[in-house]
Amino acid sequence: MGKAAALCSGSTRGLVSLLSAVPCLACHELPGPGRRAMSAETAGAGGRGGGGGAAAGGAPAAPGSDTYKGWLFKWTNYLKGYQRRWFVLSNGLLSYYRTQAEMAHTCRGTINLSTAHIDTEDSCNIVLSNGGRTYHLKASSEVERQRWVTALELAKAKAIRMRNNQSDDSGDEEPASQSDKSELHGTLKTLSSKLEDLSTCNDLIAKHGAALQRSLSELENLKLPAESGEKIKAVNERATLFRITSNAMINACRDFLDLAETHSRKWQRALQYEREQRIRLEETIEQLAKQHNSLERACRGAPGSAGSTGTAKGSVQSAKGEASDEDEETEYFDAMEDAPAFITVTADPKHHRRSGSNLSGASEGHPEDWNLEDSVFESSNQSSYNESCKDLLPKKRRRSRIPDKPNYSLNLWSIMKNCIGKELSKIPMPVNFNEPLSMLQRLTEDLEYHELLDKAVKCESSTEQMCFVAAFSVSSYSTTVHRTAKPFNPLLGETYELDRLEELGFRSLCEQVSHHPPAAAHHVFSKRGWTLWQEITIASKFRGKYLSIMPLGAIHLEFHSSGNHYVWRKVTSTVHNIIVGKLWIDQSGEIEIVNHKSKDKCQLKFTPYSYFSRDVPRKVTGVVSDADGKAHYVMSGTWDEKMECSKIVQSSHGSTGSEGKQKTVYQTLSPKVLWKKYPLPENAENMYFFSSLALTLNEPEERVAPTDSRLRPDQRLMESGRWDEANVEKQRLEEKQRAVRRRREAEAVEALEEGKDYEGYIPLWFERKVDPITGELICAYKGGYWEAKDKQDWSSCPDIF
């Protein structure tokens, strides 16, 4: 104990590598002559007396390698049982041999830890599984088992980091000189190593702390004096591990802070130099693009320049006759597949005239077709924004506020520490993490900007229509920017209707059709010429620092008059700072929208937030192309504010990118705003940041089905601010649903024993069938709900509340 404590006063890396109980595989070698290998042979110096010999007889690892070696017992079969094998952990791979001599020529098996699952059965056993391969291992003692588990988990974490960050340095720009570049790169690698030390020690503290608490609990429950000595010994061992790891983390923090203070000024100078170089480069490129545009225009317009300059200012006909004339607000965009950002260049307005023709020929690529007044595209000014909303005002007065959110404190860690790695839908959460809306209502909230689809109906060109559909697909994320609370998980058979047929021209119906995995079916009919349907399954994982939400399932949109059928899928939503810091949400990934009739496509890219990026946060870019792959429109904007559309008049091949791909430069006309986010209501920050539509979603209505989300008691109590009662009611509803599920499972077992088929739960208003477009099994609306509402016949509805 004293020896271990004395080691803590040294460097963090030496401590982590020397301690027998905490072999640090995540560390990198230190610069200078004092570098050493991170191996179990080095680590074993302090723990051979613990009964392991896990590293006994092993050759030293090569300098700079991350290796752990030792003897373990591996399960072979029922005849031979456990057999002693020599295991080698290196570079994220665990290999084993019958003897140490076999390492030179014969490997008996290898398992990749980056995708493996590590589990412990009892005090000495370890279970490793990766796909169809499973290793059942046994150590000679509990301490030895703990060493191997720690080493395996560290190696797994490092393998995952290496796989995710293998291309991080591909796009780095050069610093001022080669020596500065090498020095800065070495500093960054050292700091990254220190950060890995911190992360590793933090994980170990959590693990050893939990083990210590379990041992203490067992100690308190002991009655026999004979057992007390063994348990107290185990407590002391784990307390030693916990203390050593804590000291290691403190030293790692101190080293990291020292390095950060030493190099902060150098970083600032280097970053400032990079910013100046980038600004200088952008200015140079902009000037070159302007010069190129002017030269090209002068070259093509030279033969008719005399007649062109003598044209009267109000003449439109001569401008249309000039093949080289372009719009006065021509812009240039780099193609989205090769560049994360666009470069915009405005042409000289003295050589251009604005045309007055129709937009119906927009796909032809003529600049004079891009006319605001004669098209369905809206401008971004406030007057046209207000005009577009005049016919959307509801005839019935809806509520504009709900009770303010109470300010209840909550111990987040006490709840979250038991949730790591579990499916979110299977974790019992208090309403403190919720907002007073169900997932069905959040799904319906995607229709807030339904007027985009009403405008898309009027488009004559399928590529124009695709622009509005793309804007609609992005607009559904605008309500999530401040909405960090979790909606209520719907109960099986729960429904939600939004009948706005007379006010807004559509009616919507959602039903929870599955509970594990949770799945909701949605159907919307609009009398203005479109129908939308989807079945969304939410897969979510809590990763400790952030929460990933992956919507699965396709969204279908069909226009009645043209028959255009669009299909797309949602991107991944990520909630950051779950444990510490302010919660914030980001959207990342790509959406491919396909018109299965005309084969038009739109590729949208949601750029994830990066602290070091100079791009606009929450940026979305995309290109609309026809069946032949010809690009017609460039989409740009942000998913929380607005989306713009720019018509492409010319495309050309630009310079070659860093990855060897040739960039495509799109010459476009000035952008038009397709969608702009509505402002939030007054006092929205105290009403869960609900939009105007969201405030009305849970408003009580008559004649709805008894399974409607508006009638859910726990959700209604939470909205009223009675959270303690809401938590009690939520537990009652969940237990009631579990009882129904257990009864259904018993019926299935009984039917199986009798040789009968058991269909399980059958949705009430939707039916399962194969989607002819995607080939997937989906739940589609089969009808009957609105007819039942007219008759007020809800006899077929289950009792779920």
CSV table of N, CA and C in Angstrom, one decimal, residues 414-522:
chain,number,residue,atom,x,y,z
A,414,SER,N,-27.5,10.3,-10.4
A,414,SER,CA,-28.0,9.1,-9.7
A,414,SER,C,-28.9,8.3,-10.6
A,415,ILE,N,-29.5,9.0,-11.6
A,415,ILE,CA,-30.4,8.2,-12.6
A,415,ILE,C,-29.6,7.7,-13.7
A,416,MET,N,-28.7,8.5,-14.3
A,416,MET,CA,-28.0,8.2,-15.5
A,416,MET,C,-27.0,7.1,-15.4
A,417,LYS,N,-26.4,7.0,-14.2
A,417,LYS,CA,-25.3,6.0,-14.1
A,417,LYS,C,-25.7,4.6,-14.3
A,418,ASN,N,-27.0,4.3,-14.1
A,418,ASN,CA,-27.5,2.9,-14.4
A,418,ASN,C,-28.0,2.8,-15.8
A,419,CYS,N,-27.9,3.8,-16.6
A,419,CYS,CA,-28.5,3.7,-18.0
A,419,CYS,C,-27.5,3.5,-19.1
A,420,ILE,N,-26.2,3.6,-18.8
A,420,ILE,CA,-25.2,3.6,-19.9
A,420,ILE,C,-25.3,2.3,-20.6
A,421,GLY,N,-25.4,2.4,-22.0
A,421,GLY,CA,-25.4,1.2,-22.8
A,421,GLY,C,-26.7,0.6,-23.0
A,422,LYS,N,-27.8,1.1,-22.4
A,422,LYS,CA,-29.1,0.5,-22.5
A,422,LYS,C,-29.9,1.2,-23.6
A,423,GLU,N,-30.9,0.6,-24.1
A,423,GLU,CA,-31.9,1.2,-25.0
A,423,GLU,C,-32.7,2.2,-24.3
A,424,LEU,N,-32.8,3.4,-24.8
A,424,LEU,CA,-33.5,4.5,-24.0
A,424,LEU,C,-34.9,4.2,-23.8
A,425,SER,N,-35.6,3.5,-24.7
A,425,SER,CA,-37.0,3.2,-24.5
A,425,SER,C,-37.3,2.2,-23.4
A,426,LYS,N,-36.2,1.5,-22.9
A,426,LYS,CA,-36.4,0.5,-21.9
A,426,LYS,C,-36.0,1.1,-20.5
A,427,ILE,N,-35.7,2.3,-20.4
A,427,ILE,CA,-35.2,2.9,-19.1
A,427,ILE,C,-36.4,3.7,-18.5
A,428,PRO,N,-36.7,3.4,-17.2
A,428,PRO,CA,-37.8,4.1,-16.6
A,428,PRO,C,-37.3,5.5,-16.2
A,429,MET,N,-37.8,6.5,-16.9
A,429,MET,CA,-37.4,7.9,-16.7
A,429,MET,C,-38.5,8.7,-16.0
A,430,PRO,N,-38.1,9.6,-15.0
A,430,PRO,CA,-39.1,10.5,-14.5
A,430,PRO,C,-39.5,11.5,-15.5
A,431,VAL,N,-40.6,12.2,-15.2
A,431,VAL,CA,-41.1,13.2,-16.2
A,431,VAL,C,-40.2,14.4,-16.2
A,432,ASN,N,-39.3,14.5,-15.3
A,432,ASN,CA,-38.4,15.7,-15.2
A,432,ASN,C,-37.6,15.8,-16.5
A,433,PHE,N,-37.4,14.7,-17.2
A,433,PHE,CA,-36.7,14.7,-18.5
A,433,PHE,C,-37.6,14.9,-19.7
A,434,ASN,N,-38.9,14.9,-19.5
A,434,ASN,CA,-39.8,15.0,-20.6
A,434,ASN,C,-40.3,16.4,-20.9
A,435,GLU,N,-41.0,16.5,-22.0
A,435,GLU,CA,-41.9,17.6,-22.3
A,435,GLU,C,-43.3,17.1,-22.4
A,436,PRO,N,-44.3,17.9,-22.1
A,436,PRO,CA,-45.7,17.4,-22.1
A,436,PRO,C,-46.3,17.2,-23.5
A,437,LEU,N,-45.6,16.4,-24.3
A,437,LEU,CA,-46.0,15.9,-25.6
A,437,LEU,C,-45.6,14.5,-25.8
A,438,SER,N,-46.3,13.7,-26.5
A,438,SER,CA,-45.9,12.4,-26.8
A,438,SER,C,-45.1,12.3,-28.1
A,439,MET,N,-44.5,11.2,-28.4
A,439,MET,CA,-43.8,11.0,-29.6
A,439,MET,C,-44.7,11.1,-30.8
A,440,LEU,N,-45.9,10.7,-30.7
A,440,LEU,CA,-46.9,10.9,-31.8
A,440,LEU,C,-47.1,12.3,-32.1
A,441,GLN,N,-47.2,13.2,-31.1
A,441,GLN,CA,-47.4,14.6,-31.3
A,441,GLN,C,-46.2,15.2,-31.9
A,442,ARG,N,-45.0,14.8,-31.5
A,442,ARG,CA,-43.8,15.3,-32.1
A,442,ARG,C,-43.7,15.0,-33.5
A,443,LEU,N,-44.2,13.8,-33.9
A,443,LEU,CA,-44.2,13.3,-35.3
A,443,LEU,C,-45.1,14.2,-36.1
A,444,THR,N,-46.3,14.5,-35.5
A,444,THR,CA,-47.2,15.4,-36.2
A,444,THR,C,-46.7,16.8,-36.4
A,445,GLU,N,-45.8,17.2,-35.5
A,445,GLU,CA,-45.2,18.5,-35.5
A,445,GLU,C,-44.4,18.8,-36.8
A,446,ASP,N,-44.0,17.7,-37.5
A,446,ASP,CA,-43.3,17.8,-38.8
A,446,ASP,C,-44.2,18.6,-39.8
A,447,LEU,N,-45.5,18.7,-39.6
A,447,LEU,CA,-46.4,19.3,-40.5
A,447,LEU,C,-46.5,20.8,-40.3
A,448,GLU,N,-45.7,21.4,-39.5
A,448,GLU,CA,-45.8,22.8,-39.2
A,448,GLU,C,-45.6,23.7,-40.4
A,449,TYR,N,-44.8,23.2,-41.3
A,449,TYR,CA,-44.6,24.0,-42.6
A,449,TYR,C,-45.2,23.3,-43.8
A,450,HIS,N,-46.4,22.8,-43.6
A,450,HIS,CA,-47.1,22.0,-44.6
A,450,HIS,C,-47.4,22.9,-45.8
A,451,GLU,N,-47.4,24.2,-45.7
A,451,GLU,CA,-47.6,25.1,-46.9
A,451,GLU,C,-46.6,24.9,-47.9
A,452,LEU,N,-45.4,24.4,-47.6
A,452,LEU,CA,-44.4,24.1,-48.6
A,452,LEU,C,-44.9,23.1,-49.6
A,453,LEU,N,-45.6,22.1,-49.1
A,453,LEU,CA,-46.2,21.1,-49.9
A,453,LEU,C,-47.3,21.6,-50.7
A,454,ASP,N,-48.1,22.5,-50.1
A,454,ASP,CA,-49.2,23.2,-50.9
A,454,ASP,C,-48.6,23.9,-52.1
A,455,LYS,N,-47.5,24.6,-51.9
A,455,LYS,CA,-46.9,25.3,-53.0
A,455,LYS,C,-46.3,24.4,-54.0
A,456,ALA,N,-45.7,23.2,-53.5
A,456,ALA,CA,-45.1,22.2,-54.4
A,456,ALA,C,-46.2,21.7,-55.4
A,457,VAL,N,-47.4,21.6,-55.0
A,457,VAL,CA,-48.5,21.1,-55.8
A,457,VAL,C,-48.6,22.0,-57.1
A,458,LYS,N,-48.3,23.3,-57.0
A,458,LYS,CA,-48.5,24.2,-58.1
A,458,LYS,C,-47.3,24.2,-59.1
A,459,CYS,N,-46.2,23.5,-58.7
A,459,CYS,CA,-45.0,23.5,-59.6
A,459,CYS,C,-45.3,22.6,-60.9
A,460,GLU,N,-44.9,23.1,-62.0
A,460,GLU,CA,-45.0,22.4,-63.3
A,460,GLU,C,-43.9,21.5,-63.5
A,461,SER,N,-42.7,21.9,-63.0
A,461,SER,CA,-41.5,21.1,-63.2
A,461,SER,C,-41.2,20.2,-62.0
A,462,SER,N,-40.8,19.0,-62.2
A,462,SER,CA,-40.6,18.0,-61.1
A,462,SER,C,-39.3,18.5,-60.3
A,463,THR,N,-38.4,19.1,-61.0
A,463,THR,CA,-37.2,19.5,-60.2
A,463,THR,C,-37.5,20.7,-59.4
A,464,GLU,N,-38.4,21.6,-59.8
A,464,GLU,CA,-38.9,22.7,-59.0
A,464,GLU,C,-39.6,22.1,-57.7
A,465,GLN,N,-40.4,21.1,-58.0
A,465,GLN,CA,-41.2,20.5,-56.9
A,465,GLN,C,-40.2,19.9,-55.9
A,466,MET,N,-39.2,19.3,-56.4
A,466,MET,CA,-38.2,18.6,-55.6
A,466,MET,C,-37.6,19.6,-54.6
A,467,CYS,N,-37.4,20.9,-55.0
A,467,CYS,CA,-36.8,21.9,-54.2
A,467,CYS,C,-37.7,22.1,-52.9
A,468,PHE,N,-39.0,22.2,-53.2
A,468,PHE,CA,-39.9,22.4,-52.1
A,468,PHE,C,-40.0,21.2,-51.1
A,469,VAL,N,-40.0,20.0,-51.7
A,469,VAL,CA,-39.9,18.8,-50.9
A,469,VAL,C,-38.7,18.8,-50.0
A,470,ALA,N,-37.5,19.2,-50.6
A,470,ALA,CA,-36.3,19.2,-49.8
A,470,ALA,C,-36.4,20.2,-48.7
A,471,ALA,N,-36.9,21.4,-49.0
A,471,ALA,CA,-37.1,22.4,-47.9
A,471,ALA,C,-38.0,21.9,-46.8
A,472,PHE,N,-39.1,21.2,-47.2
A,472,PHE,CA,-40.0,20.6,-46.2
A,472,PHE,C,-39.3,19.6,-45.4
A,473,SER,N,-38.4,18.7,-46.0
A,473,SER,CA,-37.7,17.7,-45.2
A,473,SER,C,-36.8,18.3,-44.2
A,474,VAL,N,-36.2,19.5,-44.5
A,474,VAL,CA,-35.3,20.2,-43.6
A,474,VAL,C,-36.1,20.9,-42.5
A,475,SER,N,-37.2,21.5,-42.9
A,475,SER,CA,-38.0,22.3,-41.9
A,475,SER,C,-38.5,21.5,-40.7
A,476,SER,N,-38.6,20.2,-40.8
A,476,SER,CA,-39.1,19.4,-39.7
A,476,SER,C,-38.1,19.4,-38.5
A,477,TYR,N,-36.8,19.8,-38.8
A,477,TYR,CA,-35.8,19.8,-37.7
A,477,TYR,C,-35.8,21.2,-37.0
A,478,SER,N,-36.4,22.2,-37.5
A,478,SER,CA,-36.3,23.6,-37.0
A,478,SER,C,-36.8,23.6,-35.5
A,479,THR,N,-37.8,22.8,-35.2
A,479,THR,CA,-38.3,22.9,-33.8
A,479,THR,C,-37.4,22.2,-32.8
A,480,THR,N,-36.4,21.5,-33.2
A,480,THR,CA,-35.6,20.7,-32.3
A,480,THR,C,-34.4,21.5,-31.7
A,481,VAL,N,-34.1,22.7,-32.2
A,481,VAL,CA,-32.9,23.4,-31.9
A,481,VAL,C,-32.8,23.7,-30.4
A,482,HIS,N,-34.0,24.0,-29.8
A,482,HIS,CA,-34.0,24.3,-28.3
A,482,HIS,C,-34.7,23.2,-27.5
A,483,ARG,N,-35.3,22.2,-28.2
A,483,ARG,CA,-36.1,21.2,-27.6
A,483,ARG,C,-35.2,20.0,-27.1
A,484,THR,N,-34.6,20.1,-26.0
A,484,THR,CA,-33.7,19.1,-25.5
A,484,THR,C,-34.5,18.0,-24.6
A,485,ALA,N,-35.7,18.3,-24.3
A,485,ALA,CA,-36.5,17.4,-23.5
A,485,ALA,C,-37.0,16.2,-24.3
A,486,LYS,N,-37.2,15.1,-23.6
A,486,LYS,CA,-37.7,13.8,-24.3
A,486,LYS,C,-39.2,13.8,-24.3
A,487,PRO,N,-39.8,13.5,-25.5
A,487,PRO,CA,-41.2,13.3,-25.5
A,487,PRO,C,-41.6,12.0,-24.8
A,488,PHE,N,-42.9,11.9,-24.4
A,488,PHE,CA,-43.4,10.7,-23.8
A,488,PHE,C,-43.4,9.5,-24.8
A,489,ASN,N,-42.9,8.4,-24.3
A,489,ASN,CA,-43.0,7.2,-25.1
A,489,ASN,C,-44.5,6.8,-25.2
A,490,PRO,N,-45.1,6.7,-26.4
A,490,PRO,CA,-46.5,6.3,-26.5
A,490,PRO,C,-46.7,4.9,-26.0
A,491,LEU,N,-47.9,4.6,-25.5
A,491,LEU,CA,-48.3,3.3,-25.1
A,491,LEU,C,-48.8,2.6,-26.3
A,492,LEU,N,-48.7,1.2,-26.3
A,492,LEU,CA,-49.1,0.4,-27.4
A,492,LEU,C,-50.6,0.6,-27.7
A,493,GLY,N,-50.9,1.0,-28.9
A,493,GLY,CA,-52.3,1.3,-29.3
A,493,GLY,C,-52.7,2.7,-29.1
A,494,GLU,N,-51.8,3.6,-28.6
A,494,GLU,CA,-52.1,5.0,-28.4
A,494,GLU,C,-52.2,5.7,-29.8
A,495,THR,N,-53.1,6.6,-29.9
A,495,THR,CA,-53.3,7.3,-31.2
A,495,THR,C,-53.2,8.8,-30.9
A,496,TYR,N,-53.0,9.5,-32.1
A,496,TYR,CA,-53.1,11.0,-32.0
A,496,TYR,C,-53.6,11.5,-33.3
A,497,GLU,N,-54.7,12.3,-33.3
A,497,GLU,CA,-55.2,12.9,-34.5
A,497,GLU,C,-55.1,14.4,-34.5
A,498,LEU,N,-54.9,15.0,-35.7
A,498,LEU,CA,-54.8,16.4,-35.8
A,498,LEU,C,-55.7,16.8,-37.0
A,499,ASP,N,-56.9,17.1,-36.7
A,499,ASP,CA,-57.9,17.4,-37.8
A,499,ASP,C,-58.0,18.9,-38.1
A,500,ARG,N,-57.3,19.3,-39.1
A,500,ARG,CA,-57.2,20.7,-39.6
A,500,ARG,C,-57.7,20.8,-41.0
A,501,LEU,N,-58.7,19.9,-41.4
A,501,LEU,CA,-59.1,19.9,-42.8
A,501,LEU,C,-59.7,21.2,-43.2
A,502,GLU,N,-60.5,21.8,-42.4
A,502,GLU,CA,-61.2,23.0,-42.7
A,502,GLU,C,-60.3,24.2,-42.5
A,503,GLU,N,-59.4,24.2,-41.6
A,503,GLU,CA,-58.6,25.3,-41.3
A,503,GLU,C,-57.3,25.4,-42.2
A,504,LEU,N,-56.6,24.3,-42.2
A,504,LEU,CA,-55.3,24.2,-43.0
A,504,LEU,C,-55.3,23.3,-44.1
A,505,GLY,N,-56.4,22.5,-44.3
A,505,GLY,CA,-56.5,21.7,-45.5
A,505,GLY,C,-56.0,20.3,-45.4
A,506,PHE,N,-55.6,19.8,-44.1
A,506,PHE,CA,-55.1,18.5,-44.0
A,506,PHE,C,-55.7,17.9,-42.7
A,507,ARG,N,-55.6,16.6,-42.6
A,507,ARG,CA,-55.9,15.8,-41.4
A,507,ARG,C,-54.9,14.7,-41.2
A,508,SER,N,-54.4,14.5,-40.0
A,508,SER,CA,-53.3,13.6,-39.7
A,508,SER,C,-53.7,12.6,-38.6
A,509,LEU,N,-53.2,11.4,-38.7
A,509,LEU,CA,-53.5,10.4,-37.7
A,509,LEU,C,-52.2,9.6,-37.5
A,510,CYS,N,-51.9,9.4,-36.2
A,510,CYS,CA,-50.7,8.6,-35.8
A,510,CYS,C,-51.2,7.5,-34.8
A,511,GLU,N,-50.5,6.3,-34.9
A,511,GLU,CA,-50.8,5.2,-34.0
A,511,GLU,C,-49.5,4.5,-33.6
A,512,GLN,N,-49.4,4.2,-32.4
A,512,GLN,CA,-48.2,3.4,-31.9
A,512,GLN,C,-48.5,2.0,-32.2
A,513,VAL,N,-47.8,1.4,-33.2
A,513,VAL,CA,-48.1,0.0,-33.7
A,513,VAL,C,-47.2,-1.0,-33.1
A,514,SER,N,-46.1,-0.6,-32.4
A,514,SER,CA,-45.2,-1.6,-31.8
A,514,SER,C,-44.6,-0.9,-30.6
A,515,HIS,N,-44.3,-1.7,-29.6
A,515,HIS,CA,-43.7,-1.2,-28.3
A,515,HIS,C,-42.2,-1.5,-28.2
A,516,HIS,N,-41.8,-2.7,-28.5
A,516,HIS,CA,-40.4,-3.1,-28.6
A,516,HIS,C,-40.1,-3.9,-29.9
A,517,PRO,N,-39.4,-3.2,-30.8
A,517,PRO,CA,-39.0,-1.8,-30.8
A,517,PRO,C,-40.1,-0.8,-30.9
A,518,PRO,N,-40.0,0.4,-30.4
A,518,PRO,CA,-41.1,1.4,-30.5
A,518,PRO,C,-41.2,1.8,-31.9
A,519,ALA,N,-42.4,1.8,-32.5
A,519,ALA,CA,-42.7,2.2,-33.9
A,519,ALA,C,-44.0,2.9,-33.9
A,520,ALA,N,-44.1,3.9,-34.7
A,520,ALA,CA,-45.3,4.7,-34.9
A,520,ALA,C,-45.6,4.9,-36.4
A,521,ALA,N,-46.9,4.7,-36.7
A,521,ALA,CA,-47.3,4.8,-38.1
A,521,ALA,C,-48.1,6.2,-38.2
A,522,HIS,N,-47.8,6.9,-39.3
A,522,HIS,CA,-48.4,8.2,-39.5
A,522,HIS,C,-49.0,8.3,-40.9
